[in-house]
Structures are given as C-alpha cells and as structure tokens.
Short mmCIF file of C-alpha atoms and ligand atoms in Angstrom, two decimals:
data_model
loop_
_atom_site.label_atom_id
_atom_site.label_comp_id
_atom_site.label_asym_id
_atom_site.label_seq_id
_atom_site.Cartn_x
_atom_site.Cartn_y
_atom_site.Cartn_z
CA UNK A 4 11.88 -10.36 -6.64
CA UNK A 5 10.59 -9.41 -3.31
CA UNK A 6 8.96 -6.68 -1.57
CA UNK A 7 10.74 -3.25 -1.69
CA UNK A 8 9.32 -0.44 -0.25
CA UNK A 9 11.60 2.16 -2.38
CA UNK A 10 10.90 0.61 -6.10
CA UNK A 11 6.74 0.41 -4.98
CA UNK A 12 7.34 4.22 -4.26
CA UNK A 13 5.72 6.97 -7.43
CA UNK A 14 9.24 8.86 -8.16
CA UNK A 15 7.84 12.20 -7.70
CA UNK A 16 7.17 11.24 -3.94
CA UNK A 17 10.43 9.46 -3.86
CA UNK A 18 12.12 12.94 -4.47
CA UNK A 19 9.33 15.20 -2.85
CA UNK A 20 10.29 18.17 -0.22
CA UNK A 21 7.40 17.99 1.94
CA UNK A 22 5.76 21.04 3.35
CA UNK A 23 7.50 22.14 6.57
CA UNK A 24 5.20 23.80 8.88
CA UNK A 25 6.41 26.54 11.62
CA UNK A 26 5.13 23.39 14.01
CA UNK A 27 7.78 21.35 12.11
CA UNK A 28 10.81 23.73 12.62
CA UNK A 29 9.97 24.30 16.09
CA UNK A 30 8.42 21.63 18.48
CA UNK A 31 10.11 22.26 21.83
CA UNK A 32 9.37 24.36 24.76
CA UNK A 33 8.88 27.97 24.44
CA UNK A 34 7.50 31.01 26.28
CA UNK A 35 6.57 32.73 23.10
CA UNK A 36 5.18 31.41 20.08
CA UNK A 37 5.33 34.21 16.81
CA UNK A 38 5.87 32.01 14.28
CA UNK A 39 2.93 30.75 12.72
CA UNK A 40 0.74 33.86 12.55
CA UNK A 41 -1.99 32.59 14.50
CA UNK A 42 -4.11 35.04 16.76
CA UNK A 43 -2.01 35.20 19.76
CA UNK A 44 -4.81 36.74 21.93
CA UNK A 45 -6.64 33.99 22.32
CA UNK A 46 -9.95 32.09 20.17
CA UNK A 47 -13.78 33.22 20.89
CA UNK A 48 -13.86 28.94 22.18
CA UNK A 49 -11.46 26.96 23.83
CA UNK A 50 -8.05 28.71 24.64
CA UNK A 51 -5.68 26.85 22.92
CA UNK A 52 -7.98 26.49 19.63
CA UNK A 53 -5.70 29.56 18.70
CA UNK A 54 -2.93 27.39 17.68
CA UNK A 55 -2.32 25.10 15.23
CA UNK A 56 -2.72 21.60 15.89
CA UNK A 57 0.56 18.93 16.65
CA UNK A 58 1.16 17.78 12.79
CA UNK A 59 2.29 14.43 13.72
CA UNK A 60 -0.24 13.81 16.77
CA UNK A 61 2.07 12.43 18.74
CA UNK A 62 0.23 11.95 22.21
CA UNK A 63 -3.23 10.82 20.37
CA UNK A 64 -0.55 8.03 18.84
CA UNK A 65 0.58 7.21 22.13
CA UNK A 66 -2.41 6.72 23.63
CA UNK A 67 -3.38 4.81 20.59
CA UNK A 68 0.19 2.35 21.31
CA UNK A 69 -1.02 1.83 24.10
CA UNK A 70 -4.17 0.19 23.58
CA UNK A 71 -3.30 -1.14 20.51
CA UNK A 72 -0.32 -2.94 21.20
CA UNK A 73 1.88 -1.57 18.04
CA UNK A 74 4.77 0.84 18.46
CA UNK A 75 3.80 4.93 17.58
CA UNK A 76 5.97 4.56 14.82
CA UNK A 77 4.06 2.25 13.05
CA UNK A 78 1.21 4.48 13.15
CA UNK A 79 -0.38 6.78 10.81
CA UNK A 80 -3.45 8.85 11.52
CA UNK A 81 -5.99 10.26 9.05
CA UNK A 82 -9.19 12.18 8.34
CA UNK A 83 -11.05 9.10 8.38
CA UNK A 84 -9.66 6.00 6.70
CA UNK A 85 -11.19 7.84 3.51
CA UNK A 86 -7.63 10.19 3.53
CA UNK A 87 -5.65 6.91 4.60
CA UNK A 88 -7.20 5.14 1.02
CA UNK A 89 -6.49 8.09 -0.90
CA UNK A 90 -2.69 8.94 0.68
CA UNK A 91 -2.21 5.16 -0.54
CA UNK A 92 -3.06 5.55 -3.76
CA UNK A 93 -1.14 8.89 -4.17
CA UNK A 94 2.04 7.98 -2.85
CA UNK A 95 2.38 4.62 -4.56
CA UNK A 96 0.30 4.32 -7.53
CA UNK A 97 0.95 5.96 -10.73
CA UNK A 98 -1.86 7.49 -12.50
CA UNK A 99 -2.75 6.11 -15.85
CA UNK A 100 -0.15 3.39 -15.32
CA UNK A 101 -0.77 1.63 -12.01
CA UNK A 102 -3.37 -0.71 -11.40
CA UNK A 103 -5.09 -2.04 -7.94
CA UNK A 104 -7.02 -5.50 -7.13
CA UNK A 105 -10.47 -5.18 -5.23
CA UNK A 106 -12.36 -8.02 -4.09
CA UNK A 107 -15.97 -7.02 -4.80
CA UNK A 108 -18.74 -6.80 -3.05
CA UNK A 109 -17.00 -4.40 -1.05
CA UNK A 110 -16.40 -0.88 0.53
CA UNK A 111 -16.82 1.69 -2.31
CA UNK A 112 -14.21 3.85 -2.12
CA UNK A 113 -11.43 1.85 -2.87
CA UNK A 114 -12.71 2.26 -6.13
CA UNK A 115 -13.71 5.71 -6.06
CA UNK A 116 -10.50 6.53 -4.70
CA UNK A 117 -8.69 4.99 -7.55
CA UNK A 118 -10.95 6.54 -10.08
CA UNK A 119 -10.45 10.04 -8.49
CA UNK A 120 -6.58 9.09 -8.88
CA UNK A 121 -6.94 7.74 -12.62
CA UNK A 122 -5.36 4.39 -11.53
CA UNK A 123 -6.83 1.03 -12.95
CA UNK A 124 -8.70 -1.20 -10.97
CA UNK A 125 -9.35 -4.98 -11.24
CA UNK A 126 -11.86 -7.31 -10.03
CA UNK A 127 -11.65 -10.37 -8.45
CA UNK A 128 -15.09 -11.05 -6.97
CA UNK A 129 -15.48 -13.13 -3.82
CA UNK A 130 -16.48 -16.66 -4.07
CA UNK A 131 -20.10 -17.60 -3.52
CA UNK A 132 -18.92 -17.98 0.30
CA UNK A 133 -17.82 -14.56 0.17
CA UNK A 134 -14.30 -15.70 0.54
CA UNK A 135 -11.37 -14.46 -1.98
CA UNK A 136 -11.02 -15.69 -5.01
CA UNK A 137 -6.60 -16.95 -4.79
CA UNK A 138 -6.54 -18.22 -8.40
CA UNK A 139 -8.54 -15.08 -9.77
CA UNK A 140 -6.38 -12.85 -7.94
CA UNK A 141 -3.17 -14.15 -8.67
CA UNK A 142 -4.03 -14.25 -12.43
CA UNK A 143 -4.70 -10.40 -12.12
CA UNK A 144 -2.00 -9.16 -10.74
CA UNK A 145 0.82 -7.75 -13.38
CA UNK A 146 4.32 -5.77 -12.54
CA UNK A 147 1.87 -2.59 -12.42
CA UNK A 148 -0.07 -3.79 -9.42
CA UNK A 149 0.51 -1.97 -6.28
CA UNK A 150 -2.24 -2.43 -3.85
CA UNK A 151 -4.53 -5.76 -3.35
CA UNK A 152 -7.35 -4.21 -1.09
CA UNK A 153 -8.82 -6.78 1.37
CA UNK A 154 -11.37 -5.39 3.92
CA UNK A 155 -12.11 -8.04 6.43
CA UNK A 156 -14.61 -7.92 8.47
CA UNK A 157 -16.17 -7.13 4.61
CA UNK A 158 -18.50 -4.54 4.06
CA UNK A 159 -21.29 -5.09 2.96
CA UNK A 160 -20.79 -9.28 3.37
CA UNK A 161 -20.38 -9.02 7.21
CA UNK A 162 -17.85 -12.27 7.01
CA UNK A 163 -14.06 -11.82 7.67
CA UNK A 164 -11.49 -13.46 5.10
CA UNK A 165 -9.63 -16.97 5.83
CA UNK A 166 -6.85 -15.86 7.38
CA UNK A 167 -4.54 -18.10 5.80
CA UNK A 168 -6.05 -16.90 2.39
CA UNK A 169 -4.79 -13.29 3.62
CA UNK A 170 -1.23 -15.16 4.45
CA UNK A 171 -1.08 -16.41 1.06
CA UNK A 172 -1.24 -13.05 -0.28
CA UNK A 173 0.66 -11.24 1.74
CA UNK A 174 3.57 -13.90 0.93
CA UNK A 175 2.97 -13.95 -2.53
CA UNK A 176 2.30 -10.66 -3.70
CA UNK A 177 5.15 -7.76 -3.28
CA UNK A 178 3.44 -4.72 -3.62
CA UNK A 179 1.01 -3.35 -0.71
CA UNK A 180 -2.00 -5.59 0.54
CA UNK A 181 -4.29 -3.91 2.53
CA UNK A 182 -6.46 -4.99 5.03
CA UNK A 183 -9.14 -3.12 6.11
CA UNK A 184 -10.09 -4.13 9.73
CA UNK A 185 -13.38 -1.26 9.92
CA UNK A 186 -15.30 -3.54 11.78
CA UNK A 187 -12.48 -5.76 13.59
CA UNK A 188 -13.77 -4.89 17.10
CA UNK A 189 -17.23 -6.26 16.16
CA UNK A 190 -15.75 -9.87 15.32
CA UNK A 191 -14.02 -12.59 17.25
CA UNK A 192 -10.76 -12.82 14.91
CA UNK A 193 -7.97 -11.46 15.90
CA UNK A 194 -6.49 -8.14 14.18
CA UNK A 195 -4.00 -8.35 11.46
CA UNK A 196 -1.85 -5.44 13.35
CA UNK A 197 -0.03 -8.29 15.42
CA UNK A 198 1.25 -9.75 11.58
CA UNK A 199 3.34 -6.17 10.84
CA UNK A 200 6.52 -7.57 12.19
CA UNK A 201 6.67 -10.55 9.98
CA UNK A 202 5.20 -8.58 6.68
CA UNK A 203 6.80 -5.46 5.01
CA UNK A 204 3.99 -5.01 2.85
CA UNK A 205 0.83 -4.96 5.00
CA UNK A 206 -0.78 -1.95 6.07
CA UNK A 207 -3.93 -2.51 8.53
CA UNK A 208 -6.85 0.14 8.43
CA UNK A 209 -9.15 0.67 11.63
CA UNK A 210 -11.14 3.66 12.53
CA UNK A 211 -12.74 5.85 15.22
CA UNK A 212 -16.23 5.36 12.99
CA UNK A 213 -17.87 2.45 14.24
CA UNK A 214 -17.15 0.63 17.04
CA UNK A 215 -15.66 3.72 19.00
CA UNK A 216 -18.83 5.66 18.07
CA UNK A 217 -16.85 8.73 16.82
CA UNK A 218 -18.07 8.74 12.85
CA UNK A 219 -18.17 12.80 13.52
CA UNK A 220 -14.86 13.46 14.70
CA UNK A 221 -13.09 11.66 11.08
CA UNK A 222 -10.19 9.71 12.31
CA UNK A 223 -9.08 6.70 11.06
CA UNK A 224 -5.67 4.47 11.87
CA UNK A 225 -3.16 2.48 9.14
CA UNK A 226 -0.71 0.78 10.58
CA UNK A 227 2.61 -0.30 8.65
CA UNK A 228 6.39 -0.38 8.58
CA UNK A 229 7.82 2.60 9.77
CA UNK A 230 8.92 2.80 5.87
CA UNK A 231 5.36 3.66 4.69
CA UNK A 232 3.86 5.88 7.77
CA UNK A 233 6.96 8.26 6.71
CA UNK A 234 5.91 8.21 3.01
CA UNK A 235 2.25 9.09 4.08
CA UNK A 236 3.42 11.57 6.43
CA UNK A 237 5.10 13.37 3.70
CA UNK A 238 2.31 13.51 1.35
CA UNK A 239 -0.34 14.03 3.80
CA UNK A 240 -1.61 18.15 4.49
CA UNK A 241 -0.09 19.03 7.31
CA UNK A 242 -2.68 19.64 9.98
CA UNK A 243 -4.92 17.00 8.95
CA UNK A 244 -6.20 16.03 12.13
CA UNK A 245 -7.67 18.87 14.00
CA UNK A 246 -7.16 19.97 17.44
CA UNK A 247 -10.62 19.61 18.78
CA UNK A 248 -10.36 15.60 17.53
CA UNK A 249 -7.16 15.21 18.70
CA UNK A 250 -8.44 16.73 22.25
CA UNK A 251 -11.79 14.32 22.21
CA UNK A 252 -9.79 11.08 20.93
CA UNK A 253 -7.73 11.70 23.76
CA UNK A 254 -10.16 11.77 26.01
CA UNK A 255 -11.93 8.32 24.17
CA UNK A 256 -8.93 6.80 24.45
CA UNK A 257 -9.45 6.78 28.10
CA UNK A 258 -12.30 5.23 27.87
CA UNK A 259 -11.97 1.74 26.67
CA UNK A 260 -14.08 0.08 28.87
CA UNK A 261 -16.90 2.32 28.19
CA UNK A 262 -16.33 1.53 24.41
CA UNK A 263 -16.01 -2.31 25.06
CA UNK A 264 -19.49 -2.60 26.51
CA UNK A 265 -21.02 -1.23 23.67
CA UNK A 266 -19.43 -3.96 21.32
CA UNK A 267 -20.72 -6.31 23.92
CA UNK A 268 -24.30 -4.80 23.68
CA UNK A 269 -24.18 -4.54 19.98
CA UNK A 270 -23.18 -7.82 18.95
CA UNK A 271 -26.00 -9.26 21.55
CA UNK A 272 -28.20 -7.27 20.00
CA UNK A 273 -26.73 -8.32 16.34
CA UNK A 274 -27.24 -12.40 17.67
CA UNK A 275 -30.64 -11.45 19.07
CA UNK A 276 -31.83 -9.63 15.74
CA UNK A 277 -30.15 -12.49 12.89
CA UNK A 278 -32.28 -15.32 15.06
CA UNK A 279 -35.80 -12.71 14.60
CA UNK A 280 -34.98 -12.31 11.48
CA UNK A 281 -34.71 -15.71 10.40
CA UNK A 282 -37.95 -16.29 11.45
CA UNK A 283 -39.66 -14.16 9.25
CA UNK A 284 -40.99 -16.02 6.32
CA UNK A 285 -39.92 -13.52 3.34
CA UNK A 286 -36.65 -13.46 4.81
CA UNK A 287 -34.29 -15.84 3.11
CA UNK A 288 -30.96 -15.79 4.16
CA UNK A 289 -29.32 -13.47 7.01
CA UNK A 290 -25.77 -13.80 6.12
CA UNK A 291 -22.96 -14.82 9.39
CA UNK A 292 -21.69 -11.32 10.52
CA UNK A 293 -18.52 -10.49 12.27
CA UNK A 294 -19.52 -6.45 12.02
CA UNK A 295 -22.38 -4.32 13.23
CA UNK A 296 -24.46 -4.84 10.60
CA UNK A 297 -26.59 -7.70 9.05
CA UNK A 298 -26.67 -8.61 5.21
CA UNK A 299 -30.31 -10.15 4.33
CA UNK A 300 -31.34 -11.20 1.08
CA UNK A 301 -35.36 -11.42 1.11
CA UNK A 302 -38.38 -11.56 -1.53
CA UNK A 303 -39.01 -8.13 -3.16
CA UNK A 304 -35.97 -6.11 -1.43
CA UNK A 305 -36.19 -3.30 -3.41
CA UNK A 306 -39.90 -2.72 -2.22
CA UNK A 307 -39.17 -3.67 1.50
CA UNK A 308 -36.19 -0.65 1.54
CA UNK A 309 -39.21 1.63 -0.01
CA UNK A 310 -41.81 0.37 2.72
CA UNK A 311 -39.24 0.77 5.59
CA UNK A 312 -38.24 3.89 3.91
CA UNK A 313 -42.15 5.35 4.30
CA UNK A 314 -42.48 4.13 8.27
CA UNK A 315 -38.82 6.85 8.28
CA UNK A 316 -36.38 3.86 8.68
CA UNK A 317 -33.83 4.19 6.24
CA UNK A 318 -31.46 1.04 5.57
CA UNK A 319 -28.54 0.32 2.74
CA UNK A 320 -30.40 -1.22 -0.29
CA UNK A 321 -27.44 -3.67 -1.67
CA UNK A 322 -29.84 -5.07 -4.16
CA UNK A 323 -28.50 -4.19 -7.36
CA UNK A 324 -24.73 -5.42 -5.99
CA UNK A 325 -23.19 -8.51 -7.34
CA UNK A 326 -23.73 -11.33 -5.04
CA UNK A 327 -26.01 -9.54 -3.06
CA UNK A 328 -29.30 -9.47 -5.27
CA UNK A 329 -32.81 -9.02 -3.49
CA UNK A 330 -30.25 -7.79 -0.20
CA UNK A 331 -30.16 -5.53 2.31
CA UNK A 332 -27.59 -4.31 4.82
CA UNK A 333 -29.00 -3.23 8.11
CA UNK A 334 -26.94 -1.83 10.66
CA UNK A 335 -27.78 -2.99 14.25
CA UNK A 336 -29.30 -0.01 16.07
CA UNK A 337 -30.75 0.65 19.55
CA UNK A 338 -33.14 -1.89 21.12
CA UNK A 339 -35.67 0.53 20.42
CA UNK A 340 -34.63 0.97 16.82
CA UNK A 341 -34.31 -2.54 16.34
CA UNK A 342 -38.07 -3.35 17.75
CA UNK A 343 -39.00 -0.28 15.45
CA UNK A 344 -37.54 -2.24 12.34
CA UNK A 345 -38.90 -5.77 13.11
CA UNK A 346 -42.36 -4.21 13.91
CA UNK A 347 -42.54 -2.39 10.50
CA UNK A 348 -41.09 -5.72 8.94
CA UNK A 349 -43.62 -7.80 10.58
CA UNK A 350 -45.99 -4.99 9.03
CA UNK A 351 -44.98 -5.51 5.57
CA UNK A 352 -45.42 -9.97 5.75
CA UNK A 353 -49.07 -9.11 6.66
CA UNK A 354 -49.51 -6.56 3.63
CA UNK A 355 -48.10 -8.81 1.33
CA UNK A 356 -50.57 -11.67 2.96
CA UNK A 357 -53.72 -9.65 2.93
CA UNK A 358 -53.11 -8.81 -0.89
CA UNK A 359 -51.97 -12.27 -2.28
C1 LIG B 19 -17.08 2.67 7.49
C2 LIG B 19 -15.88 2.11 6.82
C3 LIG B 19 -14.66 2.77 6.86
C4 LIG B 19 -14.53 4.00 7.68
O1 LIG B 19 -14.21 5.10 6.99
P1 LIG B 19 -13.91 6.45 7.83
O2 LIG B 19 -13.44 7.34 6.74
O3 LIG B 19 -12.84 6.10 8.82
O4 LIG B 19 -15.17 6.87 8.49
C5 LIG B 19 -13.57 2.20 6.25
N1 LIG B 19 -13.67 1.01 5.63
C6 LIG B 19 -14.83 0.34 5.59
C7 LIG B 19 -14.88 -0.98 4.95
C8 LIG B 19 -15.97 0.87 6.17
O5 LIG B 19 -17.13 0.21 6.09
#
C-alpha cells in the first residue's frame, strides 16, 4: 500500500464545508468594502487595523517563497508551529482510534497536542546517541498510525537526526512524518523542505520563534504537498494570523541579512560557551548542538538550576527527562548574559569546594 493523502484524511474533514469568510467571497479590488461589518471609520491605531486580515496571507507567503526556495502553494502558515501541531492532529488523526510515534526526549507538545486531541501516542526513545531508534519505530507503527514526529535539530538533545535514518522513514512509512526543523537555521544540515518534491508524506515545520527573533509575533511555517496545506487551510480559523504579524513579518522578511548575522553571532557564541563549559570541573558532558541552546549534564543539576535560579538566571531543568538525568538546557544568550551565567557557575564550583 502506499501513501494516500485521501484514505490518511479523518472523514468528517474529508466532507467538511469550511467557514467562508466575507474575505473569501470577495478578494478583488473594490472602492467600498460593507461586507464584513467592520468599523468603516477607521481604528484608534493603524488605519487599516479596521479590517480583517488576508485569510490565506498570501504576500507574507510570497515573501516567504522567496527566501525559502518552495513554491506558496506548498505553504501553510500558523499561530506558531503550536496551531500547525494541533491542525495535524485534527485533520488526520481520529480521536480515540488513531495513534502517533514520538521519539522522546523531545519537544512537549507533540504529546500534549495529542492528549488534548485524545489520540494515542507511542514511544520510541532515541538511542543513547540521541539518534532514532529504526527497529523500535518500525515495530510501533500499526494501520492506525498517522503521524511519526521527528524534530531535528531535537529539542532538548541539540543533535539533528541521520538523514538517511529520516529517508528510511519517510520511504517506509505511509502516513505523515514530520519533521520539525525549529532550530534548522542554527545547524549546518541542510533543510528537509528541498525533499517535498520526492515525498508525499513529509511536512517540514520552521518558525518565526528562534532564529528570526520573533517568539512574540506567533508564526510558524509547515511546508507540504499542496494536498495537505488545503486540508489545513480548511480546518484552520479563518483569520489566524493577524494583521499586525502579517505587517511586521513582512517587513522581517526583508531583512535576511540582518537575521543571518545573528545566527552567525549566536552559534560563535554557542562554540565559545560549550569549550568554557567543558572546562568546568562539575560539568560532565556538554552535548554537540546544532540549535541555540546547549544540553549539559553536570553533578547535582537539580541544585545548580536552584543556585542559578537565586543569582535571577533562570534555565530549563531537563533533569528528571529520560536520557537527560543530572541535565540542563541552556539557551545561548547575550555575551553579557552568557559571562553572567559562567560567573555564577564558576560561583557555585567554589561553594561546593569550600564546603567539601
Ligand atoms: C520552540 C519550538 C517550536 C516553536 O513553536 P512556536 O509555536 O512556533 O513558537 C516548535 N518546535 C520545537 C521543537 C521548538 O523547540
């Protein structure tokens, strides 16, 4: 059997009117516009913040093309990746009868996602290298499995998947895999989005959150056959993405360069940080990161987060996640925050000597 976009469908999608908005009916040009009740004076902000927002973002997916490389019709946008996870799960897996694979440690709401949406999910852990686990995951998968959710760059792991492991899934598995690229711009591998042609059943996640620096605005990407954007679209709310983020990705968008030296100065910062870190003697292991964050497994982490936690620097305490016991998962700040962190770490190795 291979992949079919129509029988991975939920029926009730399959057949679904979806919501047709006054935008909808009516997208060309007009003088007069009295047909979706808006305030036709004007808004107390910006002018055109009276009317509701293009449904289908059509220029922000343009400009997106553009830089991206992958036809607008293979785009889908949503309120942060967060809606993109949940629109998959709604549109293609039934609840109570569906089940999805996760490769764990990883992002958290693929699962809460599929909890929310009372679908079944299994667990293939990574390998000790933090790579997938092919014979686990094959052995999971049944004729209810929709989704196999790879996120590579991996959060919280920092390491990006084999990509012939991710090959070998997407060629042997006919319902969705997706890979979740968060962090792709961080890493030297090259996106999955280029692999859309040759694969029916990959969809790609990026975002706006972290290396474009736009966590506020909640945008995220998927990119997939033209076949599963349109089955998104339908399900999706209609003005998901606002006007005001539509405006400022825009404007973003024009601004690649800007954004590229960042991920330059980051991931400096990133090689500069893992080769301080290793030199601090309760410091064990700082993991090989393709992302803008660092995974460290140390003595006592659970009492370093609560020292680091009293000097006001907050990190991710990962130490009660499988495969990342005694860890933390710092995120690569400013040079000033950084200094901040190894000072107060520094800090803490002379406590702990002055007391043993
Ligand atoms: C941060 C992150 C996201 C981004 O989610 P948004 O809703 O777009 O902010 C998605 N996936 C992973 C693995 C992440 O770490």
């Amino acid at each position: 059997m291979s992949f079919n976009i129509e029988n991975l469908t939920r029926e009730n999608i399959k057949s679904l009117t979806p919501y047709s908005s006054a935008r909808d009916e009516f997208s060309g040009e007009a003088k007069v516009f009295l047909d979706a009740n808006e305030n036709s004076i004007g808004s107390p902000l910006i002018k055109w913040y009276n009317r509701y927002p293009d449904p289908h973002q059509q220029k922000v997916k343009e400009a997106i093309s553009a830089v991206k490389s992958v036809p607008a019709e293979n785009i889908f946008l949503g309120n942060g990746s967060d809606e993109c996870i949940d629109l998959l799960y709604r549109c293609f897996c039934n609840p109570g009868k569906d089940n999805v694979v996760i490769c764990p440690p990883t992002y958290g709401m693929y699962e809460v996602s599929a909890n929310i949406n009372d679908v079944e999910v299994r667990r293939a852990p990574l390998l000790d290298d933090f790579q997938l686990d092919l014979v686990h995951l094959e052995n999971l998968v049944d004729e209810h499995t929709k989704i196999i959710w790879i996120c590579s760059p991996n959060n919280p792991t920092g390491n990006s998947m084999d990509r012939a492991d991710i090959e070998a899934v997407l060629n042997n598995f006919n319902g969705l895999v997706v890979v979740d690229e968060a962090y792709i711009n961080f890493s030297r591998h090259k996106s999955f989005t280029a692999e859309l042609i040759d694969y029916p059943n990959l969809v790609v996640l990026q975002t706006f959150s972290k290396a474009w620096g736009m966590a506020g605005l909640r945008l995220g990407m998927a990119f997939a056959s033209p076949e599963i954007i349109h089955t998104l679209n339908k399900v999706k709310p209609p003005y998901n993405i606002n006007q005001a983020t539509q405006d400022l990705a825009l404007k973003a968008l024009e601004e690649v360069g800007q954004v590229n030296d960042m991920i330059k100065e980051l991931v400096q910062m990133r090689v500069a940080l893992k080769g301080v870190f290793e030199k601090i003697p309760f410091i064990e292991k700082v993991y090989p990161s393709d992302a803008n964050f660092l995974l460290v497994k140390m003595k006592d982490a659970r009492k370093v987060y609560e020292f680091l936690l009293d000097r006001g620097i907050v990190v991710r305490d990962r130490s009660n996640v499988t495969l990342c016991e005694n860890c933390l998962r710092i995120t690569i700040g400013t040079e000033q925050e950084n200094t901040d962190l190894v000072d107060a770490l520094a800090d803490w190795h002379f406590n702990t000597l002055k007391s043993n």
